Coordinates of C-alpha atoms in Angstrom, one line a residue:
X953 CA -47.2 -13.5 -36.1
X954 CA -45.4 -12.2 -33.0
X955 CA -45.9 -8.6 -32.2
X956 CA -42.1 -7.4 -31.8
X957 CA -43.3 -3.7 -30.8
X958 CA -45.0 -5.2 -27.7
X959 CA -42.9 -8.0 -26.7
X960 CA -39.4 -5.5 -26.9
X961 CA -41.2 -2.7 -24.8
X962 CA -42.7 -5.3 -22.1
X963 CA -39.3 -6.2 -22.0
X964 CA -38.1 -2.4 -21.4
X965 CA -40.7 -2.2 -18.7
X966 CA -39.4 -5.4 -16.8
X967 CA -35.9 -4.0 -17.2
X968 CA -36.6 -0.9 -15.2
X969 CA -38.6 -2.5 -12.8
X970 CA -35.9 -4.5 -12.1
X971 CA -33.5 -1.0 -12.1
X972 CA -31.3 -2.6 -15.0
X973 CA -32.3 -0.6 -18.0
X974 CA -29.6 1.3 -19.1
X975 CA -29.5 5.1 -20.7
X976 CA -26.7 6.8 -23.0
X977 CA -25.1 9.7 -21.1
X978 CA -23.7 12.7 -23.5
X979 CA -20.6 13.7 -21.5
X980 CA -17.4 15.8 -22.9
X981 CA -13.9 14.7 -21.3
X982 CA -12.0 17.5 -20.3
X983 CA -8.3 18.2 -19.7
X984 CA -7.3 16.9 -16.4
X985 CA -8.9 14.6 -13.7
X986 CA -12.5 16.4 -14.5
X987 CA -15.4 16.2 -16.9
X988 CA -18.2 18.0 -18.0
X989 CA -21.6 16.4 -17.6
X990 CA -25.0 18.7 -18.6
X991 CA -22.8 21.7 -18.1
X992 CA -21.5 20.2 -14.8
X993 CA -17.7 19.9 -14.0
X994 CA -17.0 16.6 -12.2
X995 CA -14.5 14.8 -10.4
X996 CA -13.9 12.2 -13.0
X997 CA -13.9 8.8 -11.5
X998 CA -15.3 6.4 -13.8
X999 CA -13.1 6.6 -16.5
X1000 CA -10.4 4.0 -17.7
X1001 CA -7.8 7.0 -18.8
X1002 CA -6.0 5.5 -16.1
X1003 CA -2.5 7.2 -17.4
X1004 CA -4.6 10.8 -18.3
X1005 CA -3.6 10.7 -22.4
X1006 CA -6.6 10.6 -23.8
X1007 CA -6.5 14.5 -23.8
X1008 CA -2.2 14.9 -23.9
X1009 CA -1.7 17.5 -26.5
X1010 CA 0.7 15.1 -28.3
X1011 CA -1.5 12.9 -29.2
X1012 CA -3.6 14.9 -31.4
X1013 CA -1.0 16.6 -32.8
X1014 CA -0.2 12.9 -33.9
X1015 CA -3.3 12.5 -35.2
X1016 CA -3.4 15.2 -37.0
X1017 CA -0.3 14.7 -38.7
X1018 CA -1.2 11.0 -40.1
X1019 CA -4.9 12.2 -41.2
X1020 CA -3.0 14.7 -43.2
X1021 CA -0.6 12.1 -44.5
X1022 CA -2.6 9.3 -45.2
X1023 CA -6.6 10.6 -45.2
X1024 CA -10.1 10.1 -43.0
X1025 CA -10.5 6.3 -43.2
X1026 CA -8.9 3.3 -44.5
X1027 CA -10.7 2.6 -47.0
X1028 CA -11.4 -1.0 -46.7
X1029 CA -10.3 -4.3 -44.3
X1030 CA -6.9 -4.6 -44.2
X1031 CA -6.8 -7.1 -46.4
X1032 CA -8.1 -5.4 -48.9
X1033 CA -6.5 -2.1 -49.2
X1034 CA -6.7 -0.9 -45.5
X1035 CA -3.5 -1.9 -44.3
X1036 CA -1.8 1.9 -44.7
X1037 CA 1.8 2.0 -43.3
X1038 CA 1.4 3.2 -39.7
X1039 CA 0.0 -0.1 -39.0
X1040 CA 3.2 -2.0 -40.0
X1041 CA 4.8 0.7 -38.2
X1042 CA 3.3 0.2 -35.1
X1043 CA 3.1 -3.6 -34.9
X1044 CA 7.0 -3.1 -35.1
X1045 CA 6.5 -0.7 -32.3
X1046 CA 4.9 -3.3 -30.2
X1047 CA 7.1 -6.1 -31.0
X1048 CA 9.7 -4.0 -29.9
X1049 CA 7.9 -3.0 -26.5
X1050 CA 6.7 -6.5 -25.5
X1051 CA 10.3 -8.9 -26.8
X1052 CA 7.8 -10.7 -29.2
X1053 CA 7.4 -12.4 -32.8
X1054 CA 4.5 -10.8 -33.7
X1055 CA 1.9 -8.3 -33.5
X1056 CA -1.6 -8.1 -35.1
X1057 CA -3.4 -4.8 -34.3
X1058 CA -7.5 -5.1 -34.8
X1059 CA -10.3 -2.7 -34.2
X1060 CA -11.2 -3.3 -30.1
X1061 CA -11.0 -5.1 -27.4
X1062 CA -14.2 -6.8 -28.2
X1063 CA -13.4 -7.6 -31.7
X1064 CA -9.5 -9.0 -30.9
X1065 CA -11.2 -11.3 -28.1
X1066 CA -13.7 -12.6 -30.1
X1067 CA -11.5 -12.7 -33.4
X1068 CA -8.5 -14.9 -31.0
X1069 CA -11.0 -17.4 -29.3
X1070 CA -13.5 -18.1 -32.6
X1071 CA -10.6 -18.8 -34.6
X1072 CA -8.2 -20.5 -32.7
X1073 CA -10.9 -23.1 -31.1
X1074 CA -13.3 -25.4 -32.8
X1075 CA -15.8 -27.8 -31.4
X1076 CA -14.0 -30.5 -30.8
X1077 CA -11.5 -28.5 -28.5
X1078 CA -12.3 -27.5 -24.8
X1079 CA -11.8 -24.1 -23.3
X1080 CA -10.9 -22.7 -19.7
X1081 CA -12.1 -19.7 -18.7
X1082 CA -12.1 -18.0 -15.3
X1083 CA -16.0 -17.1 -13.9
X1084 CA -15.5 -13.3 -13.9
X1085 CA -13.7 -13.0 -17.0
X1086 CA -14.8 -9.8 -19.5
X1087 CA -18.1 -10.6 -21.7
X1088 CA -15.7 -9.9 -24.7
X1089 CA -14.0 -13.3 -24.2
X1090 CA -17.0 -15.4 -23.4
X1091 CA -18.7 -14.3 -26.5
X1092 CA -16.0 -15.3 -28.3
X1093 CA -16.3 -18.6 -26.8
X1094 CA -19.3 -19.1 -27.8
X1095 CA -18.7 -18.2 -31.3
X1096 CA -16.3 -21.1 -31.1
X1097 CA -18.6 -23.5 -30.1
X1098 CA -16.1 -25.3 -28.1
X1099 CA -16.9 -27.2 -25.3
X1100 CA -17.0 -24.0 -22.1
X1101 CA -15.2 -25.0 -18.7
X1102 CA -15.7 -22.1 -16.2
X1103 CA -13.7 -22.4 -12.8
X1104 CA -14.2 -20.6 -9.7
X1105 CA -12.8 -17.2 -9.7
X1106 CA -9.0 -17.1 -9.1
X1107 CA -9.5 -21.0 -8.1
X1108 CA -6.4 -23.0 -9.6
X1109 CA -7.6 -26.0 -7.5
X1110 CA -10.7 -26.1 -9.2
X1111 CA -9.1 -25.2 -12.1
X1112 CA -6.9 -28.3 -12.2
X1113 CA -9.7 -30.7 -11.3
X1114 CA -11.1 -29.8 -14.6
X1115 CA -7.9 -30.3 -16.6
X1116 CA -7.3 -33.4 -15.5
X1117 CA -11.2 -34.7 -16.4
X1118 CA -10.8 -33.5 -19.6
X1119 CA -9.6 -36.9 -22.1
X1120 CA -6.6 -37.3 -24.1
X1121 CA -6.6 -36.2 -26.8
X1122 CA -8.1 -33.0 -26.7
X1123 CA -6.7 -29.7 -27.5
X1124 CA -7.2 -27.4 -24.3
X1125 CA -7.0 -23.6 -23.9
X1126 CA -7.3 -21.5 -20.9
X1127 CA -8.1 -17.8 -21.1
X1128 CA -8.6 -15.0 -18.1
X1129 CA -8.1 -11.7 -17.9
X1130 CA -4.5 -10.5 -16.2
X1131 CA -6.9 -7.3 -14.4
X1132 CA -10.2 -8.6 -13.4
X1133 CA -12.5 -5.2 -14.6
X1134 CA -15.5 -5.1 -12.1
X1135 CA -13.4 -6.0 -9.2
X1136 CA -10.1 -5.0 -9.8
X1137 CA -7.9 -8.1 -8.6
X1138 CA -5.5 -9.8 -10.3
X1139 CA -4.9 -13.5 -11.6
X1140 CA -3.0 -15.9 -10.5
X1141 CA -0.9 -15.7 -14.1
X1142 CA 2.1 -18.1 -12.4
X1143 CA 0.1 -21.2 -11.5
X1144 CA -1.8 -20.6 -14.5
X1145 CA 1.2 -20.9 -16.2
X1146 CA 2.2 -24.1 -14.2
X1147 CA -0.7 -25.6 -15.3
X1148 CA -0.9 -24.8 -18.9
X1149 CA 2.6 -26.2 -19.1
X1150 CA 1.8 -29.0 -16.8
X1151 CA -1.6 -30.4 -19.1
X1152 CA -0.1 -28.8 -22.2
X1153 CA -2.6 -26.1 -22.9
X1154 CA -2.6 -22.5 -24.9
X1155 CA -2.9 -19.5 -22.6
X1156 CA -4.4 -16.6 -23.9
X1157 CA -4.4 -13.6 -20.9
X1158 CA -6.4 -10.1 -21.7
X1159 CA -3.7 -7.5 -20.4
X1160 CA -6.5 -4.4 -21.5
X1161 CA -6.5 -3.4 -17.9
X1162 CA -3.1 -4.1 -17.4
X1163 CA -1.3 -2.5 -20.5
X1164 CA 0.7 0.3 -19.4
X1165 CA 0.0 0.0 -15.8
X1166 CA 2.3 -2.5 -14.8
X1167 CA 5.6 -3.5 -15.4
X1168 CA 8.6 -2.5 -17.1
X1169 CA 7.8 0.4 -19.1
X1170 CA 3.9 -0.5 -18.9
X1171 CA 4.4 -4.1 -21.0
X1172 CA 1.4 -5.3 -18.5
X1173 CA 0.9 -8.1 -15.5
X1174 CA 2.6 -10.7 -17.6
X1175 CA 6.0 -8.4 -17.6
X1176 CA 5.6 -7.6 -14.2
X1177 CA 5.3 -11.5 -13.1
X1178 CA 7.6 -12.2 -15.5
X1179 CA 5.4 -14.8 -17.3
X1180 CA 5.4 -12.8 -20.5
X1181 CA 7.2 -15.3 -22.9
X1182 CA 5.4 -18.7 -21.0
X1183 CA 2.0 -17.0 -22.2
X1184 CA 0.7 -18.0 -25.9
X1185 CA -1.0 -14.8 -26.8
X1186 CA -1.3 -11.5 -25.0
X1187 CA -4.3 -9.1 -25.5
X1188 CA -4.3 -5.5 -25.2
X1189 CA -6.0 -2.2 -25.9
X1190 CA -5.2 1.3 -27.0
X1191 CA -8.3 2.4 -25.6
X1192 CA -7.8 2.5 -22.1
X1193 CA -4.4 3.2 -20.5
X1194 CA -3.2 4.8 -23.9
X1195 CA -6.1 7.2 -24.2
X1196 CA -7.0 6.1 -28.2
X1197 CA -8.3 3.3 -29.5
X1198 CA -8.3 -0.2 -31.3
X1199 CA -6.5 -3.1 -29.7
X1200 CA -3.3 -5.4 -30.2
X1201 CA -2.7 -9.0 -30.6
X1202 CA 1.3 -10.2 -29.5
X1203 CA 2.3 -13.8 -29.5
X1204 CA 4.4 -16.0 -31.7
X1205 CA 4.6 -15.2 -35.2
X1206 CA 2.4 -18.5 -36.4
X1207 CA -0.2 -17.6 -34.3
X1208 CA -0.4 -14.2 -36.0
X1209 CA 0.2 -15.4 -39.7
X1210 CA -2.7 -18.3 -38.5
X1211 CA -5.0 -15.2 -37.4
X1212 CA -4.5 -12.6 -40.2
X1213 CA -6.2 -15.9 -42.1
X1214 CA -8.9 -17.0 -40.1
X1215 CA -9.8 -14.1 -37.5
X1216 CA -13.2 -13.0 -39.1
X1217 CA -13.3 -9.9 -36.8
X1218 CA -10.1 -8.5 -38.9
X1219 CA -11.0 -10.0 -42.1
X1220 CA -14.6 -8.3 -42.6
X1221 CA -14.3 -5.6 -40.4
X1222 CA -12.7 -2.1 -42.0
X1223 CA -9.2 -1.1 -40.8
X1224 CA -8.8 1.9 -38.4
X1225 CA -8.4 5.2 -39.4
X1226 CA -4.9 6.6 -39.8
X1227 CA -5.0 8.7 -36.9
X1228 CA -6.5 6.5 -34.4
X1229 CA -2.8 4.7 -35.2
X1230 CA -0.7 8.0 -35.5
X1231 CA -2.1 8.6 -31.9
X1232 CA -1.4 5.0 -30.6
X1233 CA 2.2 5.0 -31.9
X1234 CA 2.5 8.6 -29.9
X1235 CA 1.4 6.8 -26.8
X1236 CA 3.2 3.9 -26.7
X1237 CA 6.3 5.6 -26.8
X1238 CA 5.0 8.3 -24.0
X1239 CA 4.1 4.7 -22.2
X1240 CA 7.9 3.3 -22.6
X1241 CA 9.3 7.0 -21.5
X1242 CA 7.2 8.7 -18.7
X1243 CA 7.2 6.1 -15.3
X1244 CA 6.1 8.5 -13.6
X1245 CA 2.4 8.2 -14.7
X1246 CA 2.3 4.3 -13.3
X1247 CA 4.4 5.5 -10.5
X1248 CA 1.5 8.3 -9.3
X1249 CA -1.2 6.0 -10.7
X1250 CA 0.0 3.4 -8.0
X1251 CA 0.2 6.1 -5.3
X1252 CA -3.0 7.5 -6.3
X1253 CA -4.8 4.0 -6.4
X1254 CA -3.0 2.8 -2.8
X1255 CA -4.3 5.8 -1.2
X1256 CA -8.7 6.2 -2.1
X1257 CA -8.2 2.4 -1.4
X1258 CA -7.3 2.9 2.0
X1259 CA -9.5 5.9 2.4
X1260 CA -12.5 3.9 1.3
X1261 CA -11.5 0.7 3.3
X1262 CA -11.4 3.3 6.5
X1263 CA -14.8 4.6 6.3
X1264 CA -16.1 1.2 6.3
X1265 CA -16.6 0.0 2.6
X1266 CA -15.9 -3.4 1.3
X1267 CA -13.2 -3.2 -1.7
X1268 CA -13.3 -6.6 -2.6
X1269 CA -10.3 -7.7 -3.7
X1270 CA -8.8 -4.6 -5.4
X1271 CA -4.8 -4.1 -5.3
X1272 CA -4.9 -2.2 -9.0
X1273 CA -6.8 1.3 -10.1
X1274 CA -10.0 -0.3 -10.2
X1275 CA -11.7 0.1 -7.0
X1276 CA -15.2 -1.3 -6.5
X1277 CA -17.3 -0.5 -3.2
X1278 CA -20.3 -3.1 -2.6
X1279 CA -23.2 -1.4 -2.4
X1280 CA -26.0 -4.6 -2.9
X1281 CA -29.3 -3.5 -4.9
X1282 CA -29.9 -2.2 -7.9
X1283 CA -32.0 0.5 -7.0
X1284 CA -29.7 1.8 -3.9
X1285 CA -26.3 1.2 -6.8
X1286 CA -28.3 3.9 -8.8
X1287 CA -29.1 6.3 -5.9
X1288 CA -25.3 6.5 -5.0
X1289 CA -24.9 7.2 -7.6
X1290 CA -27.0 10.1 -8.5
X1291 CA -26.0 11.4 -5.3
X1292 CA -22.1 11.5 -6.3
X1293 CA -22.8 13.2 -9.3
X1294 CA -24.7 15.7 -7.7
X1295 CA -22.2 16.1 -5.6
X1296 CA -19.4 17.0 -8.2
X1297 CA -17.7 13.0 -8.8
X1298 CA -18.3 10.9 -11.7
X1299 CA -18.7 7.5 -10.9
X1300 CA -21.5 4.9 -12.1
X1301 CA -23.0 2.1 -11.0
X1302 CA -22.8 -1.2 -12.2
X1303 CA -25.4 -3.8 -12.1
X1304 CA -26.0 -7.3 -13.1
X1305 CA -25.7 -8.7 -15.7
X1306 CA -22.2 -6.8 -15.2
X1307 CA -21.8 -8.1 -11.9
X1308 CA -23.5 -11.3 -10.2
X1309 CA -27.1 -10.4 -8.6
X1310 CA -27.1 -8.8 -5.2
X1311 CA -23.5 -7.3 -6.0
X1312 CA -24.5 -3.5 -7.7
X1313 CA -21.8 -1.6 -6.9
X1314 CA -20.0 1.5 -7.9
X1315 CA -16.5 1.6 -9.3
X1316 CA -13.9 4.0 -8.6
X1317 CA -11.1 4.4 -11.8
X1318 CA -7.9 6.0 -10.7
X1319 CA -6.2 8.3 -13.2
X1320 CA -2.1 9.4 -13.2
X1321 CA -3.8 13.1 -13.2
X1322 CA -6.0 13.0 -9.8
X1323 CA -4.0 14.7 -7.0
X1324 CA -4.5 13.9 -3.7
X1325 CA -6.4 17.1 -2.2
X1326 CA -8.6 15.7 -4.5
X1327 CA -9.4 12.0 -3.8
X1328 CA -8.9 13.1 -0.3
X1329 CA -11.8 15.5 -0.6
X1330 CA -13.6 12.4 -2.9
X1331 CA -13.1 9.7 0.4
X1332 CA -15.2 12.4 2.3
X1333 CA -17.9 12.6 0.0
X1334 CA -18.7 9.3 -0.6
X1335 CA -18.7 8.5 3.1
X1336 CA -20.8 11.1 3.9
X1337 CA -23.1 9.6 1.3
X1338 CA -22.9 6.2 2.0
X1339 CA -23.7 7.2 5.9
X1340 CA -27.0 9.5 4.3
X1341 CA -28.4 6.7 2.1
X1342 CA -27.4 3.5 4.4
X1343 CA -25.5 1.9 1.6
X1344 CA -21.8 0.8 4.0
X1345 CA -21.6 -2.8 3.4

């Protein structure tokens, strides 16, 4: 019999020789652009609060209000007995906000990926999906068991050449992410649009990094493109630009009655508590009303991006919040990092199997709420550091 004791902690050991094991930081997010780690305020730069609601007074006082209206918990799946009002209230919401037929809202990110891509493909069907695409949505293609087609990064040539192998017959489907997460680019959600049309494929696009970011009154990358009503299903969360949690599903209304059937993540899983949606519903309207928070959030994204570009560091191809400095090894990822903190800024570093090997870096998030004495003091730091420890690539 195998000794599972000794075989999980030899693995341990060989993840921390390789600097990949991982540790649970206890951190409390305070009002503002900072956060408290082991009694330490921080310049908070790892966070995806990119609009700074997570701690709007608003929103608690709207989940207060629905907890005293409608309880704790659910109760149950929403199937069951879980389905309490707010959420037919706020998939209304969101119909209105994106100009859709429907709106399904699930758990997470995580679950609404996997939920979308195990249900809607089977293995006799063959999916799309870009190389640096979320973990979320190639779990859920493996879940499908469907036959897995992963082209080049941002690569619509290779793309196509891939599309056109595939036989008649076939039902295809091609997913990405709108904002890639580790390296904060965008996709090309126009020729991917082309060619969905063009081989007569679904198109499912992850808008979690997007949602409330871009476009009119924050509808995402698709809105801003002006894409939105070529692309099949749009994925979003409440988690990060909205400051709560749980995630949406918007798309054509037989795609959502065909989910609310066969999307095991919503069927099993227990429906949100009431005020996780009181809270959502409070910030998608603050979303629709307050530009200025994209508007600084640009500003405030342009601006450490060119600071960091100055001093030498390689962005890769960021143009969004999401800024990620190449740093290389694991080891020297984790240094940086402890170095920043001790130097009052929160930011972590990410390693494979995150990233690809040999790419650690750290990531910069942008948030509505950072002013610019303060990113501008940031930009110092991190060169300074990056000068110390030999880490400019």
């Amino acid at each position: 019999m195998k000794d599972w004791e000794t075989d999980i902690r030899l693995e341990l050991e060989k993840l921390a020789e390789q600097k990949l094991q991982r540790h649970l930081r206890t951190s409390r997010q305070s009002k503002g652009a900072k956060i408290e780690h082991e009694g330490k305020l921080l310049l908070n730069l790892a966070s995806n609060d990119y609009l700074g609601l997570a701690g709007d007074e608003r929103l608690l006082e709207a989940q207060v209000k629905a907890a005293e209206r409608y309880g704790a918990g659910a109760g149950a799946s929403r199937l069951v007995t879980g389905s309490h009002p707010l959420y037919e209230a706020t998939e209304q919401a969101l119909i209105a906000w994106k100009g859709t037929e429907g709106a399904l809202i699930c758990g997470s990110g995580y679950t609404a990926n996997i939920g979308v891509l195990s249900s809607l493909l089977s293995r006799h069907d063959v999916v799309f999906s870009d190389r640096l695409n979320h973990a979320s949505i190639i779990d859920g293609i493996l879940l499908s068991r469907a036959e897995h087609k992963r082209y080049r990064h941002n690569d619509m040539g290779h793309l196509e050449k891939l599309l056109q192998k595939t036989p008649e017959g076939k039902r295809k489907l091609i997913v990405t992410d709108s904002v890639f997460s580790m390296d904060g680019d965008t996709a090309n959600l126009d020729e991917l649009v082309r060619l969905k049309e063009k081989y007569g494929a679904l198109l499912v696009v992850d808008e979690a990094h997007a949602g409330g970011v871009f476009g009119p009154e924050g509808k995402g990358l698709c809105a801003a493109l002006g894409v939105d009503e070529a692309v099949d299903i749009q994925i979003g969360t409440f988690s990060k630009a909205f400051g709560s949690y749980g995630a949406y599903i918007t798309g054509k209304r037989w795609l959502i009655d065909f989910l609310v059937n066969r999307m095991r993540s919503l069927i099993y899983t227990t429906a949100l508590p009431p005020a996780v949606l009181g809270s959502a519903m409070e910030s998608l309207q603050i979303i629709r009303d307050e530009d200025w928070r994209r508007e600084k959030l640009q500003r405030n994204a342009d601006y450490l991006r060119r600071k960091l570009i100055e001093a030498g560091f390689h962005t890769y191809e960021s143009m969004t919040q999401i800024i990620p400095v190449r740093i290389g090894e694991n080891e020297q990822a984790i240094q940086f990092s402890k170095e920043l903190q001790e130097a009052g800024i929160s930011a972590i570093a990410i390693r494979p199997p995150t990233v690809p090997k040999g790419e650690a870096r750290i990531r910069f998030a942008v948030s509505a709420l950072h002013e610019e004495e303060d990113l501008a003091g940031a930009a110092v730091t991190i060169a300074d550091l990056a000068e110390k420890l030999h880490t400019i690539q």
